[in-house]
Amino acid sequence: MSAQQQPGPGNDSANGADTHSAVVLLEEVRRALDTAHWPLELAGVEGSRGAAREAAAQLDDYIIPRYRSLDAPLLAVVGGSTGAGKSTLVNALVGHPVTRSGAIRPTTRQPILIHHPAEGNWFREQRVLPGLSRIAGTLNTGGALQAPVPGAGPDEQVTSLVLVGDNAVPQGLALLDAPDVDSVSDHNRRLAGQLLAAADLWIFVTTANRYADAVPWKLLLDAASRDITVAVVLDRVPQAAEDEVRSDLETMLRRHGLGSAKLFTVRESALDGNGMLPREAVEPLAAWLKELAADSAARSSVARRTLHGAVRSLAGRLEELDRAAAEQDEAARILGSVADEEYARALQAILDASKDGALLRGEVLARWQDFVGTGEFFRSLEQNVGRLRDRVGAFFRGEPAPAVRVETAIETGLHAVIVDEANNAAEHTERRWRSEPGGRELLGEGLAAASPGFAGQAAAEIRAWQGSLMELIRTEGQDKRSKARWLSFGVNGLGAALMIVVFSMTAGLSGLEIGVAGGTAVVGQKLLEAVFGEDAVRRLAKRAREELHERCDALLAAEKERFQGRLAMGGRQHAGKLSGLAVELRTLAGAE
């Protein structure tokens, strides 16, 4: 896209659809920055957060307002280091003391914007720097500010901008006296950076003995990277050293990509009683600014160059932020997979314990044997299923409690396994998160073990599962051919037998336990087959295992959500989206 085709100040096409589409795109970028977050404390995350804030601020303070008001006056921000003479220079340019200068540092705390009286509406309406409230300043007959300017301590945050209409400022241009870029006040430094980012033109003031300092050059290099129009004022230059110092600074500017910057020197001069420089000391700079203000094409060129440089710089920031978002997404994915792995392992451990015979140890085995009898019962089972039915049926009719004790023992054993595995999953996930980037800060308190109410929830789910098994027995026993047999054995007895079958695989047992548990499982299975038949027993056992799986899965999923919820608080980042917007911004700015 050529310079003539680029939408921007001074281009007729930019006043219509192109400008509207540019503003729409920029507002979309602004919304994306609002919704993008970097919640994980990864390396460099503070830089990303700061870059996002700065990008959003420049959109609000300069880029969007400039696209909306392409014919607005140029805003020239006067910035520089502490004691460089910024306020003295501004006063000299307008011909009277409008801003405060002095020996006490930092002097400039309250930014003052000086404009031609006919152009005050551009700045009163908060076209630029909308986050700063407006205070109207007036000049007395001597040209000094008549209304008191609000003060601010070195560590107090400035929230306002003083507007001063002055006929000494040419139409088409406004001057803004900014705080020191190296101020001892954090707020002043941030405000200085914010004001410079809102400028169409930088008037950067340094001195003959400080022009090589690191802080000014950091900002000047930033200006070069963003293609901002810069005028450098070399202040307080001894006449004898003027040529040498000017030549050295010109070399440094060229070396750092600022060879096109205007360079003005202000010789060391005595100030008058009002603290004013002689007018002739700043005449070259004043003449250049007046000529620029009077030339609409030149103003358009300055505004277009700075605006497009700001947009290209914004595109670069979005690409960096997108990479940071991708790092956040990857770190969150790893943390999420850790939780998935540990809770999947816990679920599998519960299921393995429920089908390998491990739950038939101890109390469960003892209560089942109390219920069905001992070896004589096993022998009678082989000889006569009918006799088994009569004996167990009589047992149920007279003493139902033993079947309930089997259920209770199963509940107790299964509950212990579930709670233990939930605690293990929480402990292992918490430990692994602490070793992963960004995980430690998300943990907070209370995640190293199962949640306080988990034991009660697990008990309720086991009882619900047992109740569901009883309902399966009732439903299956409604067939007329099996109803009599079902009634003779009882729901609790058959339910206990079904649970024993569900837990009957013996891979986890050894020695005598295999024979005992194996015989126990055979009793349960034969008893069920005598009532329902082989196919029905397989179907009932399969459904019982599936439901146990589902209930345990739901229990652990709720526990895992405690970890996943910490990740969800920040939301998924905008990896991919910001880089896509960056491409569109480069097109908007006319980048190749």
Coordinates of C-alpha atoms in Angstrom, one line a residue:
M1 CA 0.0 0.0 0.0
S2 CA 1.6 3.3 -1.0
A3 CA 1.6 6.4 1.1
Q4 CA -1.1 7.9 -1.0
Q5 CA -3.3 4.8 -0.5
Q6 CA -2.7 4.5 3.3
P7 CA -5.7 5.5 5.4
G8 CA -4.6 8.2 7.7
P9 CA -4.4 12.0 8.3
G10 CA -4.3 14.1 5.2
N11 CA -5.7 11.4 2.9
D12 CA -9.1 12.0 1.5
S13 CA -10.1 8.4 1.3
A14 CA -9.4 8.1 5.0
N15 CA -12.2 10.5 5.8
G16 CA -14.8 7.9 4.7
A17 CA -15.1 4.2 4.7
D18 CA -11.3 3.6 5.3
T19 CA -11.3 5.6 8.5
H20 CA -14.4 3.9 9.7
S21 CA -13.0 0.4 9.1
A22 CA -9.7 1.4 10.7
V23 CA -11.5 2.5 13.9
V24 CA -13.6 -0.7 13.9
L25 CA -10.4 -2.7 13.7
L26 CA -8.7 -0.7 16.4
E27 CA -11.7 -1.0 18.7
E28 CA -11.6 -4.8 18.2
V29 CA -7.9 -4.8 19.2
R30 CA -8.8 -2.8 22.3
R31 CA -11.5 -5.3 23.3
A32 CA -9.1 -8.2 22.7
L33 CA -6.6 -6.5 25.1
D34 CA -9.3 -6.1 27.6
T35 CA -10.2 -9.8 27.6
A36 CA -6.7 -11.1 27.4
H37 CA -5.1 -12.2 30.7
W38 CA -1.8 -13.7 31.8
P39 CA -2.9 -15.4 35.1
L40 CA 0.1 -17.8 35.3
E41 CA 3.2 -16.5 36.9
L42 CA 5.6 -17.6 34.2
A43 CA 9.0 -16.0 33.4
G44 CA 8.5 -12.5 31.9
V45 CA 4.7 -12.4 32.7
E46 CA 5.0 -9.0 34.4
G47 CA 6.5 -7.6 31.2
S48 CA 3.6 -9.0 29.2
R49 CA 1.0 -7.5 31.5
G50 CA 2.8 -4.2 31.4
A51 CA 3.0 -4.3 27.6
A52 CA -0.7 -5.0 27.4
R53 CA -1.5 -2.1 29.6
E54 CA 0.7 0.2 27.6
A55 CA -0.8 -0.9 24.3
A56 CA -4.3 -0.4 25.6
A57 CA -3.4 3.0 27.0
Q58 CA -1.9 4.1 23.7
L59 CA -5.0 3.0 21.8
D60 CA -7.1 5.0 24.2
D61 CA -4.8 8.0 24.5
Y62 CA -3.6 8.4 20.9
I63 CA -4.2 5.9 18.1
I64 CA -8.0 5.7 18.2
P65 CA -8.6 9.4 18.9
R66 CA -6.2 10.4 16.1
Y67 CA -8.0 8.1 13.6
R68 CA -11.3 9.6 14.7
S69 CA -10.1 13.2 14.4
L70 CA -7.6 13.2 11.5
D71 CA -7.6 17.0 11.2
A72 CA -7.0 17.8 14.8
P73 CA -4.0 20.0 15.8
L74 CA -0.7 18.3 16.3
L75 CA 0.2 17.5 19.9
A76 CA 3.8 18.2 20.6
V77 CA 4.9 16.8 23.9
V78 CA 8.0 18.3 25.5
G79 CA 9.8 15.6 27.4
G80 CA 13.2 14.9 28.9
S81 CA 15.3 14.2 31.9
T82 CA 15.2 15.9 35.3
G83 CA 16.7 19.4 35.1
A84 CA 16.9 19.4 31.3
G85 CA 15.0 22.7 31.1
K86 CA 11.7 21.6 29.6
S87 CA 9.6 24.1 31.4
T88 CA 12.0 26.9 30.7
L89 CA 12.0 26.0 27.1
V90 CA 8.2 25.9 26.9
N91 CA 8.0 29.3 28.6
A92 CA 10.5 30.7 26.1
L93 CA 8.5 29.3 23.1
V94 CA 5.3 31.1 24.2
G95 CA 7.1 34.2 25.4
H96 CA 6.0 34.3 29.1
P97 CA 6.1 32.0 32.1
V98 CA 3.2 29.6 31.7
T99 CA 4.7 26.5 33.3
R100 CA 6.7 26.3 36.5
S101 CA 10.5 25.9 36.5
G102 CA 12.8 25.9 39.4
A103 CA 15.7 24.3 41.3
I104 CA 13.6 21.9 43.4
R105 CA 13.2 18.5 41.6
P106 CA 11.0 17.2 40.3
T107 CA 9.5 20.5 39.2
T108 CA 6.9 19.4 36.6
R109 CA 4.3 17.2 38.3
Q110 CA 1.1 18.6 36.8
P111 CA 1.1 18.4 33.0
I112 CA 0.0 21.6 31.2
L113 CA -1.3 21.6 27.7
I114 CA -1.0 25.0 25.9
H115 CA -3.1 25.5 22.8
H116 CA -4.4 28.3 20.6
P117 CA -7.7 29.6 22.1
A118 CA -9.6 28.7 18.9
E119 CA -8.7 25.1 19.2
G120 CA -9.6 24.4 22.8
N121 CA -12.5 22.2 21.8
W122 CA -10.1 19.5 20.5
F123 CA -8.7 19.0 24.0
R124 CA -11.6 19.9 26.3
E125 CA -13.6 17.0 24.9
Q126 CA -10.9 14.5 26.0
R127 CA -10.1 13.5 22.5
V128 CA -6.7 12.4 23.7
L129 CA -5.7 11.2 27.1
P130 CA -9.3 10.4 28.1
G131 CA -8.2 9.1 31.5
L132 CA -7.1 12.5 32.7
S133 CA -9.7 15.0 33.8
R134 CA -9.5 18.6 32.5
I135 CA -8.8 21.7 34.5
A136 CA -9.1 25.1 32.7
G137 CA -6.2 27.4 33.3
T138 CA -6.3 31.1 32.6
L139 CA -3.5 33.6 32.1
N140 CA -3.2 37.0 33.8
T141 CA -2.1 40.1 32.0
G142 CA 1.5 39.2 32.5
G143 CA 1.0 35.9 30.8
A144 CA 1.4 33.7 33.9
L145 CA -1.2 31.1 35.0
Q146 CA -3.8 33.0 37.1
A147 CA -5.8 30.0 38.5
P148 CA -3.7 27.9 40.9
V149 CA -2.5 24.7 39.5
P150 CA -3.3 21.7 41.7
G151 CA -0.2 20.3 43.4
A152 CA 0.9 16.7 43.8
G153 CA 3.4 15.2 46.1
P154 CA 6.3 13.2 44.6
D155 CA 4.4 9.9 45.2
E156 CA 0.9 11.1 44.5
Q157 CA -0.8 10.1 41.3
V158 CA -1.7 12.9 38.9
T159 CA -5.2 12.4 37.4
S160 CA -5.7 15.7 35.6
L161 CA -4.5 17.8 32.7
V162 CA -4.4 21.6 32.8
L163 CA -5.5 23.3 29.6
V164 CA -4.3 26.8 28.8
G165 CA -5.5 28.8 25.8
D166 CA -2.7 31.1 24.6
N167 CA -2.5 33.2 21.4
A168 CA 1.2 32.8 21.4
V169 CA 0.7 29.2 20.3
P170 CA 0.1 28.9 16.6
Q171 CA -3.1 27.3 15.3
G172 CA -2.6 23.7 14.3
L173 CA -0.2 22.9 17.1
A174 CA -0.4 22.4 20.9
L175 CA 2.5 22.1 23.4
L176 CA 2.3 19.7 26.4
D177 CA 4.9 20.1 29.2
A178 CA 5.4 16.6 30.6
P179 CA 7.0 15.3 33.9
D180 CA 10.6 14.1 33.9
V181 CA 11.1 10.7 32.2
D182 CA 13.6 9.8 35.0
S183 CA 11.6 11.3 37.9
V184 CA 12.1 9.9 41.4
S185 CA 8.3 9.4 41.4
D186 CA 7.0 6.2 39.8
H187 CA 3.8 8.0 39.0
N188 CA 5.6 10.8 37.3
R189 CA 7.7 8.4 35.2
R190 CA 4.6 6.5 34.1
L191 CA 2.7 9.7 33.3
A192 CA 5.7 11.0 31.2
G193 CA 5.7 7.7 29.2
Q194 CA 1.9 7.9 28.8
L195 CA 2.1 11.5 27.5
L196 CA 4.9 10.8 25.1
A197 CA 2.9 7.8 23.7
A198 CA 0.0 10.2 23.0
A199 CA 2.2 12.7 21.1
D200 CA 2.2 13.3 17.3
L201 CA 5.6 15.0 17.8
W202 CA 8.3 14.6 20.4
I203 CA 10.3 17.6 21.5
F204 CA 13.0 15.8 23.5
V205 CA 15.1 18.1 25.7
T206 CA 18.5 17.1 27.0
T207 CA 21.6 18.9 28.1
A208 CA 25.2 19.2 26.9
N209 CA 26.5 17.2 29.8
R210 CA 23.7 14.5 29.9
Y211 CA 22.8 13.8 26.3
A212 CA 24.5 10.4 26.5
D213 CA 22.5 9.2 29.6
A214 CA 20.8 5.8 29.3
V215 CA 17.3 6.8 30.2
P216 CA 16.8 9.4 27.4
W217 CA 18.3 7.1 24.8
K218 CA 16.0 4.3 25.8
L219 CA 13.1 6.5 25.0
L220 CA 14.7 7.8 21.8
L221 CA 15.4 4.3 20.6
D222 CA 11.7 3.5 21.3
A223 CA 10.8 6.5 19.2
A224 CA 13.1 5.3 16.4
S225 CA 11.4 1.8 16.5
R226 CA 8.0 3.4 16.2
D227 CA 9.0 5.9 13.5
I228 CA 7.9 8.9 15.6
T229 CA 8.7 12.4 14.4
V230 CA 11.3 13.7 16.9
A231 CA 12.9 17.1 17.5
V232 CA 15.9 16.9 19.8
V233 CA 16.8 20.1 21.8
L234 CA 20.3 20.2 23.1
D235 CA 20.0 22.7 26.0
R236 CA 22.6 24.7 28.0
V237 CA 25.4 24.3 25.5
P238 CA 28.5 26.3 26.2
Q239 CA 29.3 28.3 23.1
A240 CA 32.9 27.1 23.0
A241 CA 31.8 23.4 22.9
E242 CA 28.7 23.9 20.7
D243 CA 30.2 22.5 17.5
E244 CA 31.9 19.5 19.2
V245 CA 28.8 18.5 21.3
R246 CA 26.4 19.0 18.4
S247 CA 28.5 16.9 16.0
D248 CA 28.8 14.1 18.6
L249 CA 25.0 14.0 19.2
E250 CA 24.3 14.0 15.5
T251 CA 26.6 11.0 15.1
M252 CA 24.8 9.2 17.9
L253 CA 21.4 10.0 16.4
R254 CA 22.4 8.6 13.0
R255 CA 23.9 5.5 14.6
H256 CA 20.6 4.8 16.4
G257 CA 18.3 5.3 13.4
L258 CA 17.3 8.9 14.2
G259 CA 19.3 10.7 11.6
S260 CA 16.2 12.4 10.3
A261 CA 15.4 14.0 13.7
K262 CA 15.6 17.7 13.8
L263 CA 18.3 18.9 16.2
F264 CA 18.3 22.3 17.8
T265 CA 20.8 23.7 20.2
V266 CA 20.1 26.3 23.0
R267 CA 23.2 28.0 24.2
E268 CA 23.9 28.5 27.8
S269 CA 22.3 31.8 28.7
A270 CA 21.5 33.8 31.8
L271 CA 17.8 33.9 32.7
D272 CA 16.0 37.2 33.4
G273 CA 14.0 38.1 36.6
N274 CA 11.1 35.9 35.5
G275 CA 13.3 32.9 34.8
M276 CA 13.0 33.4 31.1
L277 CA 15.5 32.6 28.4
P278 CA 16.2 35.3 25.7
R279 CA 13.8 34.8 22.8
E280 CA 16.6 34.5 20.3
A281 CA 17.9 31.4 22.2
V282 CA 14.9 29.4 21.0
E283 CA 14.1 31.2 17.8
P284 CA 15.1 28.4 15.4
L285 CA 12.9 25.9 17.2
A286 CA 10.0 28.4 17.5
A287 CA 10.3 29.2 13.8
W288 CA 10.2 25.5 12.8
L289 CA 7.2 24.9 14.9
K290 CA 5.4 27.9 13.5
E291 CA 6.2 26.8 10.0
L292 CA 5.0 23.3 10.7
A293 CA 1.7 24.5 12.2
A294 CA 1.0 26.7 9.2
D295 CA 1.6 23.9 6.6
S296 CA -1.3 21.5 6.5
A297 CA 0.5 19.1 4.3
A298 CA 3.5 19.0 6.6
R299 CA 1.3 18.5 9.6
S300 CA -0.5 15.7 7.8
S301 CA 2.8 14.1 7.0
V302 CA 4.0 14.3 10.6
A303 CA 0.7 12.9 12.0
R304 CA 0.5 10.1 9.4
R305 CA 4.1 9.0 10.0
T306 CA 3.7 9.0 13.8
L307 CA 0.3 7.3 13.6
H308 CA 1.4 4.6 11.3
G309 CA 4.6 4.0 13.3
A310 CA 2.4 3.7 16.4
V311 CA 0.2 1.2 14.7
R312 CA 3.1 -0.9 13.5
S313 CA 4.6 -0.8 16.9
L314 CA 1.3 -2.0 18.3
A315 CA 1.3 -4.8 15.8
G316 CA 4.7 -5.9 17.1
R317 CA 3.4 -5.8 20.7
L318 CA 0.4 -7.9 19.8
E319 CA 2.7 -10.5 18.3
E320 CA 4.8 -10.6 21.4
L321 CA 1.7 -10.8 23.6
D322 CA 0.4 -13.6 21.4
R323 CA 3.5 -15.6 22.0
A324 CA 3.1 -14.9 25.8
A325 CA -0.5 -16.1 25.5
A326 CA 0.6 -19.3 23.7
E327 CA 3.1 -19.9 26.6
Q328 CA 0.2 -19.4 29.1
D329 CA -2.0 -21.8 27.1
E330 CA 0.7 -24.4 27.0
A331 CA 1.5 -24.1 30.7
A332 CA -2.2 -24.3 31.5
R333 CA -2.5 -27.4 29.2
I334 CA 0.3 -29.1 31.1
L335 CA -1.2 -28.3 34.5
G336 CA -4.6 -29.5 33.3
S337 CA -3.1 -32.8 32.0
V338 CA -1.4 -33.4 35.3
A339 CA -4.8 -33.2 37.1
D340 CA -6.4 -35.4 34.4
E341 CA -3.6 -38.0 34.7
E342 CA -3.7 -38.2 38.5
Y343 CA -7.5 -38.4 38.8
A344 CA -7.7 -40.9 35.9
R345 CA -5.1 -43.0 37.8
A346 CA -7.2 -42.7 41.0
L347 CA -10.3 -43.9 39.1
Q348 CA -8.5 -46.8 37.7
A349 CA -7.1 -47.8 41.1
I350 CA -10.7 -47.8 42.5
L351 CA -12.0 -49.9 39.6
D352 CA -9.1 -52.3 39.9
A353 CA -9.7 -52.8 43.6
S354 CA -13.4 -53.3 42.9
K355 CA -12.9 -56.2 40.5
D356 CA -9.7 -58.0 41.5
G357 CA -11.0 -59.5 44.7
A358 CA -9.2 -57.1 47.0
L359 CA -12.4 -55.9 48.5
L360 CA -13.3 -59.5 49.5
R361 CA -10.6 -59.5 52.2
G362 CA -11.2 -59.1 55.9
E363 CA -14.6 -57.9 57.1
V364 CA -16.5 -58.4 53.8
L365 CA -15.3 -62.0 53.5
A366 CA -16.2 -62.7 57.1
R367 CA -19.7 -61.2 56.9
W368 CA -20.4 -63.1 53.6
Q369 CA -19.4 -66.3 55.2
D370 CA -21.6 -65.6 58.1
F371 CA -24.4 -65.1 55.7
V372 CA -24.0 -68.2 53.4
G373 CA -22.4 -70.7 55.9
T374 CA -19.2 -72.7 55.7
G375 CA -17.9 -75.7 53.8
E376 CA -21.0 -77.8 54.2
F377 CA -22.9 -75.0 52.4
F378 CA -20.5 -75.1 49.4
R379 CA -20.9 -78.9 49.2
S380 CA -24.7 -78.7 49.2
L381 CA -24.5 -76.0 46.5
E382 CA -22.7 -78.5 44.2
Q383 CA -25.2 -81.3 45.0
N384 CA -28.5 -79.6 45.0
V385 CA -29.3 -76.0 44.0
G386 CA -32.9 -76.6 45.3
R387 CA -31.7 -77.4 48.8
L388 CA -29.5 -74.2 48.6
R389 CA -32.6 -72.2 47.8
D390 CA -34.6 -73.7 50.7
R391 CA -31.8 -73.2 53.2
V392 CA -30.9 -69.6 52.3
G393 CA -34.6 -68.8 51.9
A394 CA -35.3 -70.0 55.5
F395 CA -32.3 -68.1 56.6
F396 CA -33.6 -64.9 55.2
R397 CA -37.1 -65.3 56.5
G398 CA -35.9 -65.8 60.0
E399 CA -32.7 -63.6 60.2
P400 CA -32.4 -60.8 57.5
A401 CA -29.6 -58.9 59.4
P402 CA -26.6 -60.9 58.0
A403 CA -27.3 -59.7 54.4
V404 CA -27.4 -56.1 55.6
R405 CA -24.1 -56.6 57.4
V406 CA -22.6 -57.8 54.1
E407 CA -23.7 -54.6 52.5
T408 CA -22.3 -52.5 55.3
A409 CA -19.0 -54.2 55.2
I410 CA -18.8 -53.7 51.4
E411 CA -19.7 -50.0 51.8
T412 CA -17.0 -49.6 54.4
G413 CA -14.3 -51.3 52.3
L414 CA -15.3 -49.5 49.1
H415 CA -15.5 -46.2 50.9
A416 CA -12.0 -46.5 52.3
V417 CA -10.6 -47.2 48.8
I418 CA -12.4 -44.3 47.2
V419 CA -11.4 -41.8 49.9
D420 CA -7.8 -43.0 49.9
E421 CA -7.4 -42.7 46.2
A422 CA -9.1 -39.2 46.1
N423 CA -6.5 -38.1 48.8
N424 CA -3.7 -39.6 46.8
A425 CA -4.8 -37.9 43.6
A426 CA -5.1 -34.5 45.4
E427 CA -1.7 -34.9 47.0
H428 CA 0.1 -36.0 43.8
T429 CA -1.6 -33.3 41.7
E430 CA -0.7 -30.6 44.2
R431 CA 2.9 -31.8 44.4
R432 CA 3.3 -31.9 40.6
W433 CA 1.7 -28.5 40.2
R434 CA 4.2 -27.0 42.6
S435 CA 7.0 -28.2 40.3
E436 CA 5.4 -26.9 37.1
P437 CA 5.8 -23.3 35.8
G438 CA 2.9 -21.2 37.1
G439 CA 1.4 -24.0 39.2
R440 CA 2.6 -23.0 42.6
E441 CA 0.8 -19.6 42.6
L442 CA -2.5 -21.1 41.5
L443 CA -2.7 -23.6 44.4
G444 CA -3.5 -21.4 47.4
E445 CA -4.8 -23.5 50.3
G446 CA -6.8 -26.7 50.8
L447 CA -5.9 -28.7 47.6
A448 CA -3.4 -31.2 49.0
A449 CA -6.1 -33.6 50.2
A450 CA -9.7 -34.4 49.2
S451 CA -12.2 -31.7 49.9
P452 CA -13.7 -31.7 53.5
G453 CA -17.1 -33.0 52.4
F454 CA -15.8 -35.7 50.1
A455 CA -16.0 -38.6 52.6
G456 CA -19.7 -37.9 53.1
Q457 CA -20.3 -37.6 49.4
A458 CA -18.5 -40.9 48.7
A459 CA -20.6 -42.7 51.3
A460 CA -23.8 -41.3 49.8
E461 CA -22.8 -42.4 46.3
I462 CA -22.0 -46.0 47.6
R463 CA -25.3 -46.3 49.3
A464 CA -27.0 -44.9 46.2
W465 CA -25.2 -47.5 44.1
Q466 CA -26.2 -50.3 46.5
G467 CA -29.8 -49.1 46.3
S468 CA -29.6 -49.1 42.5
L469 CA -28.4 -52.7 42.6
M470 CA -31.4 -53.6 44.7
E471 CA -33.6 -51.9 42.1
L472 CA -31.9 -53.9 39.4
I473 CA -32.7 -57.1 41.3
R474 CA -36.3 -56.1 41.8
T475 CA -36.7 -55.3 38.1
E476 CA -35.0 -58.5 36.9
G477 CA -37.2 -60.5 39.4
Q478 CA -40.5 -59.4 38.0
D479 CA -40.5 -62.2 35.5
K480 CA -43.1 -64.8 36.6
R481 CA -40.8 -67.7 36.3
S482 CA -38.2 -66.2 38.6
K483 CA -40.4 -64.3 41.0
A484 CA -41.0 -67.1 43.4
R485 CA -37.3 -67.9 43.7
W486 CA -36.5 -64.1 44.0
L487 CA -39.0 -63.8 46.8
S488 CA -37.6 -66.8 48.6
F489 CA -34.0 -65.5 48.7
G490 CA -34.9 -61.8 49.3
V491 CA -33.7 -58.6 47.7
N492 CA -31.0 -57.9 50.2
G493 CA -29.5 -61.4 49.9
L494 CA -29.5 -61.3 46.1
G495 CA -28.1 -57.7 46.2
A496 CA -25.3 -58.8 48.5
A497 CA -24.6 -61.8 46.2
L498 CA -24.5 -59.4 43.1
M499 CA -22.0 -57.1 44.9
I500 CA -19.8 -60.2 45.7
V501 CA -19.9 -61.2 42.0
V502 CA -18.9 -57.6 41.0
F503 CA -15.9 -57.8 43.3
S504 CA -15.0 -61.5 42.5
M505 CA -12.1 -61.4 40.1
T506 CA -9.1 -62.8 42.2
A507 CA -6.1 -61.3 40.5
G508 CA -5.3 -59.3 43.6
L509 CA -5.3 -62.2 46.0
S510 CA -2.9 -65.0 46.8
G511 CA -2.6 -68.4 48.6
L512 CA -5.5 -69.4 50.8
E513 CA -7.3 -66.1 50.0
I514 CA -7.7 -67.2 46.4
G515 CA -9.5 -70.4 47.4
V516 CA -11.7 -68.8 49.9
A517 CA -12.6 -65.7 47.8
G518 CA -13.0 -67.8 44.7
G519 CA -15.3 -70.2 46.5
T520 CA -17.2 -67.2 47.9
A521 CA -17.6 -65.7 44.4
V522 CA -18.9 -69.1 43.1
V523 CA -21.5 -69.2 45.8
G524 CA -22.8 -65.7 44.9
Q525 CA -22.8 -66.4 41.2
K526 CA -24.5 -69.8 41.6
L527 CA -27.1 -68.3 43.9
L528 CA -27.9 -65.6 41.3
E529 CA -27.9 -68.0 38.4
A530 CA -30.4 -70.2 40.3
V531 CA -32.8 -67.3 40.4
F532 CA -32.2 -65.4 37.1
G533 CA -30.1 -67.6 34.8
E534 CA -26.5 -67.2 33.5
D535 CA -27.2 -64.5 30.9
A536 CA -29.1 -62.3 33.3
V537 CA -26.3 -62.6 35.9
R538 CA -23.7 -61.5 33.4
R539 CA -26.0 -58.6 32.4
L540 CA -26.6 -57.6 36.0
A541 CA -22.9 -57.7 36.9
K542 CA -21.9 -55.7 33.8
R543 CA -24.5 -53.0 34.6
A544 CA -23.5 -52.9 38.3
R545 CA -19.8 -52.4 37.3
E546 CA -20.7 -49.7 34.8
E547 CA -22.7 -47.8 37.3
L548 CA -20.0 -48.0 39.9
H549 CA -17.6 -46.7 37.3
E550 CA -19.9 -43.8 36.5
R551 CA -20.5 -42.8 40.1
C552 CA -16.8 -43.0 41.0
D553 CA -15.9 -41.0 37.9
A554 CA -18.4 -38.3 38.9
L555 CA -17.0 -38.2 42.4
L556 CA -13.5 -37.7 41.2
A557 CA -14.4 -35.3 38.5
A558 CA -15.9 -33.0 41.1
E559 CA -12.6 -33.2 43.1
K560 CA -10.5 -32.6 40.0
E561 CA -12.6 -29.5 39.2
R562 CA -11.0 -27.8 42.3
F563 CA -7.7 -27.8 40.3
Q564 CA -9.3 -27.2 36.9
G565 CA -11.3 -24.3 38.4
R566 CA -8.0 -22.5 39.3
L567 CA -7.0 -22.7 35.7
A568 CA -10.4 -21.5 34.5
M569 CA -10.3 -18.4 36.6
G570 CA -8.0 -16.8 34.1
G571 CA -9.8 -18.2 31.1
R572 CA -8.2 -19.5 28.0
Q573 CA -5.8 -17.0 26.5
H574 CA -5.9 -15.4 23.1
A575 CA -3.1 -17.3 21.4
G576 CA -3.7 -16.9 17.7
K577 CA -6.2 -14.1 17.9
L578 CA -3.8 -11.4 18.8
S579 CA -1.3 -12.4 16.0
G580 CA -4.2 -12.3 13.5
L581 CA -5.1 -8.8 14.6
A582 CA -1.4 -7.8 14.3
V583 CA -1.4 -8.8 10.6
E584 CA -4.5 -6.6 10.0
L585 CA -2.8 -3.7 11.8
R586 CA 0.3 -4.0 9.6
T587 CA -1.9 -3.8 6.6
L588 CA -3.6 -0.8 8.1
A589 CA -0.3 0.9 8.6
G590 CA 0.9 0.2 5.1
A591 CA 3.7 -2.2 6.2
E592 CA 5.1 -4.5 3.6

